[in-house]
Structure formats: C-alpha cells, structure tokens
Amino acid sequence: MDNTLSQTTRQVQTQQQVLSPQQIMLSSLTELPVEGLRDRIQQELEENQWLEAKEGSKASEEEAQQPQQGDNPSPEDAYDDSDDNLPRAQRGSREQSQRELKDTTETFYDHLTRQLVEYDLTPRQKEIACYLIGSLEDDGMLRTPLRQIADELDIYQNVQASEEELETLLTSVVEQMEPAGVGARSLQECLTLQASRLSDGQRREQLLCLFTEHWEDFCHTRWQRIQTAMRLDSDEMESLLRSVRRLNPRPGGSIGTTNTQESRTVTPDFIVTLDEQGRLRLRLNEGDLPTLTLSPDAEMSLSMPVVTKEDREAVRYIRDQVASAQLFINAIEQRRRSMLLTMKAIIRLQRPFFTTGDELRLRPMRLEDVAALTKLSTSTTSRVANSKYVETPYGTYPLRWFFTSAALKDGDEVSVRNILTALKDIVASEDKRHPLTDEKLQEALRRKGYTVARRTVAKYRAKLGIPESRLR
C-alpha cells in the first residue's frame, strides 16, 4: 500500500461579509438607549482631543420646557403619513427628558384611596370601596365582574356585600374620583364618564350623544354616517373629533400603578404626542446630548510642516484621530436617522393605537415589517427596538411591546395581544369554585372567534401568570 503523502494547491472562492469600521461603530451606537449614548459620547470626548462639544449646543431653559401639546411646533417636528421628511430632534434638560415608568411617590391605589375622605362613608363602606379600587386594572378599568368581587369580599375579607351595594359604591364613589373615567367597565363607559364632566354644555351633549347613540359607528370610524345623523357640518364634525382625541382611554395610565411593584425610572428615547388637530407628532428625545464637531485646531495641526520622522508620525496620528472623530460624528447622525425612520414606521403600522390608546387595536407586527417599510436591515431595526422606550399620551412603553405575532379571529389576522386580553377576561369572570381547564378556555376563546390550540392556550395562560385550573 502506498502511504506517501502529497500536497496539492487548490483555489476556492468563498463569500464572506466584512463589516467596515463605520458599520461596526453604527451598530454599537444604535443599540444604546439615550442614557447609554450620553456616557458613550462623554467617553469619546475624553479619549479624542480632536472631538469637541459645540458651544451653545444645549437648549435654553425656555426651549427645554417648551410644551409638548397645544403649541405650534415647527413643521419638521410633525409626524404625517404623507411626510417623508425626518423630524428634527429637539433638546431639553436631562431632568426633563427622564420619565418615571412607575410613580415613586404615590401608587394609583394610593391616589384613589386618598380621595375617600371626601365622601361620607361608614367604615364598612370604606373597606368595600378600597377593595373595589384594588380590583382596578393598571389602566383604571374594572374588568372583574361585581358578582366575583362580592364572592372575594365574603371569602377573603369576611364582608358580605350584594352586587347592588357594590354597584352603588362604584357609581357614586369610585367613578366620581379623579382622574375622570376610572372605575369604568368598558371603553364606552370610560369615555362617557369623561364627557359627562365637561363644562361646555353643547360639547358635553354632543359627545354623550356620540358615545350612547352612535357607538357602533364610532368604533368603526363611520364619520360620514355620524355627521349626517347628528346633523353637523364639516367644521363641527372636525371640532367634535378633536374633543374625542382629548379624552383618555387609559385614565389610570398617568398616575402610577395599581400595584406596589418597585418603581424604576426610564428615559424615553422617543416622545409621541397628539396635537389639537389630532395629528401625531414625533420627537427624538436627546436630552442634553451635545452637538459634536471637529476641533478647529485639527486642520492647522495637519498642515504643519513635516521635517522629521517624528513629524510624520505625529501627522499620521493626528490624521487617524481626526478620521476617528469624523467617523463617530457620522455614526451619531446615522443612528439618529435610523431611530427616526424606525419609530415613524412603527407609528404608521400601529397608528390606531397611537391615536386611541386601545391595545386591542394593535396589529400583528414583525421586525421584518418595519425593516421593509424603512428599507433598513432587520438587524438594524432590531437594534433600534432593543432597550428603547417611547412616551405616548397613554403611558411609556418599550418598543419591543409593539411587536407581536399574528393569530386568527374569525379567519382574520389579529394581534396575539387580543387573545391574551380575551383569555385574561375569561379567567377573571369564571366561577372560582369551578375554574376552567385549558380545554374549557379553548372552547371559550373559540366562542369569541379565536382559533387557538389547547397547547397554545396553556402557553398564553403561563405567559399571563395564570396558574392551571387545579391551582386557581
């Protein structure tokens, strides 16, 4: 047998992606939230003497405290579906840019129970009212049936109360508290409660008419039919819709939370508001980030005469440092562009939520959908979505919250979040003495139009933190 070894040379062509320094730097900066970006900029300023913070780049106190709603922002700050121009970033103080995701001084529960002193209640009525307040969701709505609350009071508090008594305390006490709309059991009731407190009599009557007599048309945005039925001209209809947009479908969202979970502060990277005309406005929150520029001494240093080897090395070092500074400046600008493009795409895809605050109107959305709309890569879209927050009129949300897979309802695609909400409502209204098994939950969801496998029901139940039936 021939055991001799031989060597041969072969030429093989392979394809390998090599990231440029600009792409590497952009990727690392895009992943950073605004607080991390501030630290990164400060580090770069300390390490590169040719990079400077432009003097006068910080906004004045007046600019920093400029109202977000009700004034007239410049056109480039307005978000518009037909506007492809990027909104310009505004700067503010670091203190103003920070928003608390959860209230550190007073929870939503504390805020409401503190108002009980304004009502003439017996100790027993006060105890029941506190339990009603504790049963509210984070958005201020009461989704637990009064029959179930009566059972819970009897079992856990040893207090016997009829549904009629609970109804009386709910409507005469809880629903009269601030903010308007708390204690409502549906979006319709929430908006009606807020409308009923308006001081403008004509506008109050119009809104009440809209929410009571034309609710179905309102839910399906049949504006022309509503306008005809209410005998309004175009200006009056537009004015009515502006009034609707000023109402808050999540009255509890702006006052802490209903639980005592430890509060934490986040700085929103984006701020989305609704102006009086109902137009969405988007701002990239850059806090007190400085405007970066090259040092004016760089050009002079690069033009110095080169005589010795040391001079050549010095010029080469300066050139490398200046190039690095320019690379950083360009990457910061590209990051800003990618951030705005991505957020504008999310608003376009989830516009119903940003105009109403109704979570059930969120549509299925994937990273690929946003990437296709922005013409950015999926990896860039993912980096923008990671660890970023957006402040809306309805609360502060992580960007990842808006991404959800699709499910089927009556053959049509809906967000999985719709099923989670429906599942939560079904469990909340079940007979606590005979909790529903996953098979029964599957049947209940099917009756609501959702096509879900039993295994999927179990997964969604676990995601909501709901124990299985034998443990409930």
XYZ file of C-alpha atoms in Angstrom:
472
model
C 0.000 0.000 0.000
C 1.295 3.419 -0.925
C 1.399 5.587 2.214
C 3.170 8.538 0.668
C 1.685 11.931 1.419
C 1.175 14.535 -1.243
C 0.340 18.203 -1.156
C -1.882 19.918 -3.663
C -2.903 23.520 -4.099
C -6.499 24.419 -4.778
C -8.081 27.809 -5.284
C -11.506 28.097 -3.627
C -13.742 31.158 -3.951
C -15.851 31.948 -0.881
C -18.054 34.877 0.061
C -17.550 36.488 3.429
C -19.127 39.637 4.809
C -16.618 42.053 6.280
C -18.073 44.934 8.275
C -16.464 48.319 7.814
C -15.395 50.354 10.874
C -18.334 52.688 10.169
C -20.810 49.780 10.263
C -19.313 48.382 13.455
C -19.488 51.749 15.205
C -23.029 52.417 13.949
C -24.192 49.021 15.201
C -22.783 49.605 18.675
C -24.264 53.126 18.923
C -27.686 52.092 17.627
C -28.048 49.509 20.390
C -27.556 52.168 23.073
C -30.537 53.913 24.715
C -30.254 57.668 25.223
C -28.620 57.328 28.671
C -26.027 54.889 27.347
C -25.375 57.153 24.364
C -24.689 60.064 26.692
C -21.997 58.064 28.501
C -20.524 56.869 25.202
C -20.257 60.416 23.868
C -18.610 61.575 27.071
C -16.084 58.738 26.810
C -15.277 59.647 23.204
C -14.826 63.320 24.116
C -12.341 62.370 26.825
C -10.364 59.981 24.604
C -10.213 62.027 21.392
C -8.898 65.572 21.747
C -9.997 66.446 18.192
C -13.647 65.826 19.001
C -15.417 68.704 20.713
C -18.856 69.541 22.042
C -20.073 72.581 20.163
C -20.542 75.562 22.433
C -24.112 76.719 22.811
C -25.453 73.313 21.738
C -27.585 72.933 24.831
C -31.079 74.369 24.617
C -32.120 77.337 26.674
C -34.425 76.796 29.631
C -37.363 78.101 27.597
C -36.707 75.589 24.827
C -36.221 72.776 27.299
C -39.584 73.452 28.912
C -41.457 74.061 25.698
C -44.926 72.428 25.960
C -45.405 69.257 24.000
C -49.072 69.849 23.292
C -51.187 72.826 22.419
C -48.415 74.971 20.941
C -47.331 75.137 17.329
C -44.225 73.039 16.730
C -42.274 73.537 13.569
C -43.456 71.519 10.542
C -40.431 69.272 10.618
C -41.423 68.091 14.128
C -44.823 66.892 12.911
C -45.414 63.285 12.087
C -47.515 62.849 8.957
C -48.151 59.708 6.926
C -47.543 61.653 3.742
C -44.468 63.442 5.045
C -41.197 61.706 4.237
C -39.085 64.427 5.837
C -37.460 63.404 9.075
C -38.494 65.379 12.145
C -35.671 67.300 13.736
C -34.525 66.359 17.186
C -35.163 68.866 19.958
C -33.026 69.100 23.031
C -34.043 69.539 26.616
C -32.596 69.269 30.075
C -31.605 65.868 31.382
C -34.133 66.215 34.208
C -36.946 66.991 31.766
C -36.038 64.094 29.492
C -36.419 61.495 32.234
C -39.828 59.919 32.778
C -40.810 57.541 35.553
C -42.248 54.316 34.262
C -43.856 53.846 37.627
C -44.647 56.567 40.141
C -42.171 56.626 43.015
C -44.194 58.758 45.433
C -47.775 57.535 45.099
C -49.311 54.477 43.513
C -52.558 54.587 41.590
C -54.226 52.778 44.509
C -52.943 55.381 46.997
C -54.073 58.227 44.752
C -57.652 56.951 44.713
C -57.977 55.784 48.336
C -56.723 59.200 49.481
C -59.837 60.695 47.885
C -62.182 58.599 50.038
C -62.061 61.232 52.808
C -64.179 63.455 50.543
C -67.123 61.047 50.842
C -69.362 60.378 53.833
C -68.755 56.645 54.161
C -69.132 54.216 57.032
C -66.050 52.098 57.906
C -67.702 49.136 56.168
C -68.419 51.129 53.006
C -64.866 52.451 53.026
C -63.494 48.914 53.261
C -65.616 47.838 50.296
C -64.628 50.918 48.290
C -60.942 50.182 48.940
C -61.449 46.641 47.671
C -63.153 47.976 44.529
C -60.208 50.327 43.946
C -57.781 47.456 44.467
C -59.652 45.468 41.804
C -58.992 48.082 39.111
C -56.557 47.312 36.286
C -53.469 49.453 35.685
C -55.391 51.470 33.090
C -58.095 52.355 35.639
C -60.755 49.999 34.257
C -62.773 47.482 36.288
C -62.922 44.229 34.352
C -63.716 41.907 37.261
C -67.484 41.192 37.489
C -69.202 42.591 40.594
C -70.511 39.094 41.389
C -66.917 37.840 41.623
C -65.865 40.818 43.763
C -68.770 40.093 46.121
C -67.580 36.476 46.441
C -63.991 37.579 47.080
C -65.099 40.053 49.780
C -67.009 37.301 51.513
C -64.143 34.786 51.299
C -61.077 36.982 51.886
C -62.403 39.960 53.859
C -65.356 38.321 55.641
C -67.535 41.158 54.362
C -70.888 40.343 52.827
C -71.981 42.780 50.132
C -74.612 42.446 47.433
C -73.985 43.278 43.779
C -76.427 46.183 44.173
C -74.386 47.663 47.022
C -71.180 47.276 45.022
C -72.843 48.920 42.027
C -73.929 51.872 44.188
C -70.446 52.415 45.668
C -68.829 52.020 42.264
C -71.023 54.591 40.524
C -71.420 57.077 43.385
C -67.866 56.990 44.726
C -65.176 55.342 42.556
C -66.464 56.614 39.213
C -66.651 60.152 40.642
C -62.948 60.229 41.517
C -60.083 61.817 39.648
C -58.941 61.177 37.002
C -62.263 61.027 35.203
C -63.051 57.633 33.730
C -61.647 55.391 36.479
C -63.882 52.538 37.516
C -65.441 52.191 34.078
C -66.180 48.663 32.908
C -65.799 49.338 29.206
C -64.180 51.848 26.886
C -67.623 53.239 26.076
C -68.382 53.851 29.743
C -64.886 55.311 30.294
C -65.301 57.916 27.553
C -68.881 58.649 28.608
C -67.787 59.342 32.186
C -65.150 61.783 30.967
C -67.538 63.510 28.574
C -70.163 63.957 31.295
C -67.753 66.141 33.312
C -67.083 68.690 30.569
C -68.096 72.242 31.432
C -69.010 73.091 27.828
C -72.676 72.068 27.759
C -73.021 71.825 23.993
C -69.836 69.805 23.576
C -70.817 67.584 26.507
C -74.180 66.773 24.937
C -72.608 66.092 21.536
C -70.070 63.672 22.999
C -72.675 61.906 25.117
C -74.851 61.544 22.030
C -71.881 60.168 20.092
C -70.970 57.591 22.746
C -74.516 56.457 23.539
C -76.437 56.638 20.265
C -73.672 56.193 17.680
C -71.178 53.915 19.451
C -71.068 51.222 16.772
C -70.468 53.794 14.045
C -67.804 55.418 16.241
C -65.998 52.103 16.764
C -65.951 51.514 13.001
C -64.940 55.156 12.260
C -68.014 55.805 10.116
C -67.569 59.539 10.385
C -69.783 60.465 7.454
C -72.715 58.493 8.840
C -72.242 60.083 12.271
C -72.037 63.564 10.761
C -75.281 63.046 8.871
C -77.112 61.511 11.838
C -76.021 64.283 14.207
C -76.641 66.990 11.596
C -73.188 68.516 11.868
C -71.317 70.443 9.213
C -67.684 69.627 8.379
C -66.189 72.132 10.843
C -68.435 70.969 13.678
C -67.563 67.335 12.977
C -63.840 68.086 12.972
C -64.206 70.002 16.229
C -66.092 67.061 17.767
C -63.351 64.636 16.767
C -60.720 66.928 18.302
C -62.660 66.778 21.565
C -62.719 62.982 21.384
C -58.945 62.877 20.966
C -58.511 64.864 24.181
C -60.181 62.097 26.183
C -58.005 59.407 27.759
C -58.919 55.745 27.169
C -56.429 54.759 29.900
C -57.233 57.159 32.774
C -55.100 55.195 35.209
C -52.010 55.152 32.992
C -50.742 58.578 34.058
C -50.884 58.037 37.859
C -48.503 55.293 38.914
C -49.782 51.729 39.019
C -52.351 49.655 40.854
C -49.690 47.516 42.488
C -46.746 48.192 44.715
C -44.143 46.873 42.336
C -40.813 48.615 42.766
C -40.654 51.746 40.666
C -37.956 52.347 38.138
C -37.052 55.338 36.066
C -36.542 55.176 32.338
C -35.655 57.863 29.860
C -37.874 57.613 26.781
C -35.936 57.697 23.529
C -38.996 58.946 21.642
C -41.899 61.192 22.556
C -45.160 60.882 20.615
C -47.970 63.391 21.180
C -51.319 64.296 19.632
C -51.887 67.943 18.800
C -55.276 69.685 18.908
C -55.871 68.819 15.256
C -55.389 65.129 16.044
C -52.073 64.922 14.216
C -49.370 62.708 15.643
C -46.100 64.412 16.474
C -42.848 62.547 16.978
C -39.704 63.815 18.670
C -36.426 62.030 19.194
C -35.535 62.690 22.813
C -31.853 63.586 23.022
C -31.975 65.193 26.440
C -28.869 67.322 26.927
C -26.697 65.479 24.387
C -24.166 67.898 22.900
C -23.706 68.650 19.229
C -20.350 67.184 18.199
C -17.882 68.831 15.880
C -14.218 68.572 14.870
C -11.773 70.767 16.716
C -10.863 73.871 14.684
C -7.217 73.152 15.527
C -7.278 69.884 13.563
C -6.800 71.476 10.136
C -3.961 73.638 11.431
C -2.193 70.662 13.005
C -2.476 68.607 9.813
C -0.964 71.423 7.738
C 2.182 71.774 9.857
C 5.460 71.199 8.010
C 6.771 67.632 8.047
C 10.532 67.574 8.524
C 11.472 64.650 10.719
C 10.266 61.114 11.191
C 8.675 62.230 14.423
C 6.739 64.890 12.492
C 5.421 62.285 10.061
C 4.305 60.027 12.903
C 2.620 62.950 14.647
C 0.722 63.936 11.498
C -0.268 60.306 10.903
C -1.544 60.038 14.485
C -3.497 63.288 14.208
C -4.962 62.197 10.865
C -6.092 58.895 12.391
C -7.649 60.661 15.370
C -9.447 63.201 13.182
C -10.741 60.411 10.950
C -11.976 58.559 14.035
C -13.726 61.704 15.295
C -15.413 62.248 11.931
C -16.417 58.587 11.860
C -18.053 58.992 15.270
C -19.914 62.148 14.224
C -21.220 60.439 11.088
C -22.290 57.370 13.062
C -24.218 59.535 15.540
C -26.079 61.184 12.653
C -26.803 57.825 11.013
C -28.070 56.486 14.337
C -30.466 59.441 14.592
C -31.744 58.760 11.089
C -32.240 55.029 11.733
C -34.010 55.731 15.030
C -36.465 58.164 13.459
C -37.118 56.019 10.408
C -37.877 53.021 12.614
C -40.148 54.895 15.016
C -42.062 56.533 12.169
C -42.609 53.100 10.623
C -43.906 51.721 13.939
C -46.335 54.642 14.187
C -47.537 54.040 10.640
C -48.118 50.345 11.303
C -49.700 50.882 14.734
C -51.445 54.184 14.047
C -54.806 53.068 15.567
C -53.109 52.541 18.925
C -51.228 55.852 18.890
C -54.448 57.756 18.142
C -56.697 55.897 20.604
C -54.542 54.120 23.178
C -56.623 50.977 22.703
C -54.285 47.968 22.992
C -56.772 45.763 21.166
C -56.201 47.843 18.044
C -52.562 46.816 17.845
C -51.960 44.847 14.666
C -49.546 41.935 14.209
C -46.112 43.396 13.501
C -42.702 41.812 12.992
C -39.217 43.257 12.697
C -39.323 42.340 9.003
C -42.423 44.520 8.500
C -40.672 47.578 9.931
C -37.465 46.821 8.014
C -39.401 46.596 4.738
C -41.025 49.972 5.379
C -37.781 51.735 6.354
C -35.504 49.984 3.829
C -33.197 49.256 6.775
C -31.853 45.804 7.557
C -33.722 43.637 10.050
C -30.663 43.640 12.316
C -30.663 47.456 12.401
C -34.380 47.502 13.180
C -33.781 45.009 15.977
C -31.006 47.147 17.461
C -33.255 50.207 17.437
C -36.073 48.288 19.150
C -33.851 46.871 21.902
C -33.796 48.735 25.222
C -35.665 51.748 23.814
C -38.802 53.373 25.193
C -41.443 55.647 23.715
C -43.547 58.059 25.728
C -47.139 58.342 24.495
C -50.241 60.126 25.824
C -51.257 56.742 27.283
C -48.064 55.779 29.085
C -44.442 54.850 28.431
C -43.825 51.609 26.542
C -40.744 49.617 25.475
C -40.533 49.470 21.691
C -40.493 45.667 21.830
C -44.013 45.838 23.260
C -45.365 46.854 19.840
C -44.028 43.733 18.134
C -46.395 40.798 18.310
C -47.155 37.728 16.261
C -50.439 37.090 14.456
C -53.373 34.932 15.483
C -56.705 34.210 13.822
C -60.098 35.579 14.750
C -62.978 34.536 12.500
C -60.393 33.809 9.801
C -58.784 37.263 10.009
C -55.332 38.033 11.420
C -55.269 39.797 14.784
C -52.556 40.500 17.328
C -51.805 37.789 19.873
C -52.320 40.506 22.475
C -56.050 40.399 21.635
C -56.133 36.731 22.640
C -54.179 37.428 25.833
C -56.687 40.127 26.793
C -59.640 37.858 25.979
C -58.093 34.998 27.963
C -57.494 37.256 30.937
C -61.136 38.440 30.865
C -62.438 34.849 30.626
C -60.433 33.725 33.663
C -61.455 36.842 35.612
C -65.161 36.082 35.083
C -65.010 32.312 35.628
C -66.719 30.583 38.530
C -63.949 30.443 41.139
C -65.476 27.312 42.610
C -65.152 25.557 39.249
C -62.136 27.055 37.401
C -61.944 26.436 33.679
C -59.484 23.866 32.366
C -57.346 24.668 29.326
C -59.850 22.737 27.176
C -62.708 24.872 28.500
C -60.651 28.019 27.977
C -60.015 26.902 24.421
C -63.771 26.485 23.900
C -64.474 29.909 25.426
C -61.935 31.523 23.117
C -63.441 29.693 20.144
C -66.850 31.144 21.024
C -65.243 34.589 20.862
C -63.944 33.765 17.387
C -60.319 32.918 18.261
C -58.823 29.769 16.737
C -56.252 28.548 19.268
C -54.879 25.083 20.065
C -55.108 23.816 23.644
C -51.312 23.748 23.918
C -51.219 27.384 22.822
C -53.845 28.274 25.430
C -51.605 26.747 28.102
C -48.649 28.766 26.828
C -50.634 32.030 26.836
C -52.028 31.255 30.290
C -48.499 30.753 31.631
C -47.384 33.970 29.954
C -50.104 35.856 31.844
C -49.007 34.242 35.110
C -52.329 32.412 35.492
C -51.994 29.041 37.299
C -53.637 25.944 35.908
C -57.222 25.247 36.945
C -56.423 22.932 39.885
C -54.321 25.692 41.476
C -56.782 28.547 40.949
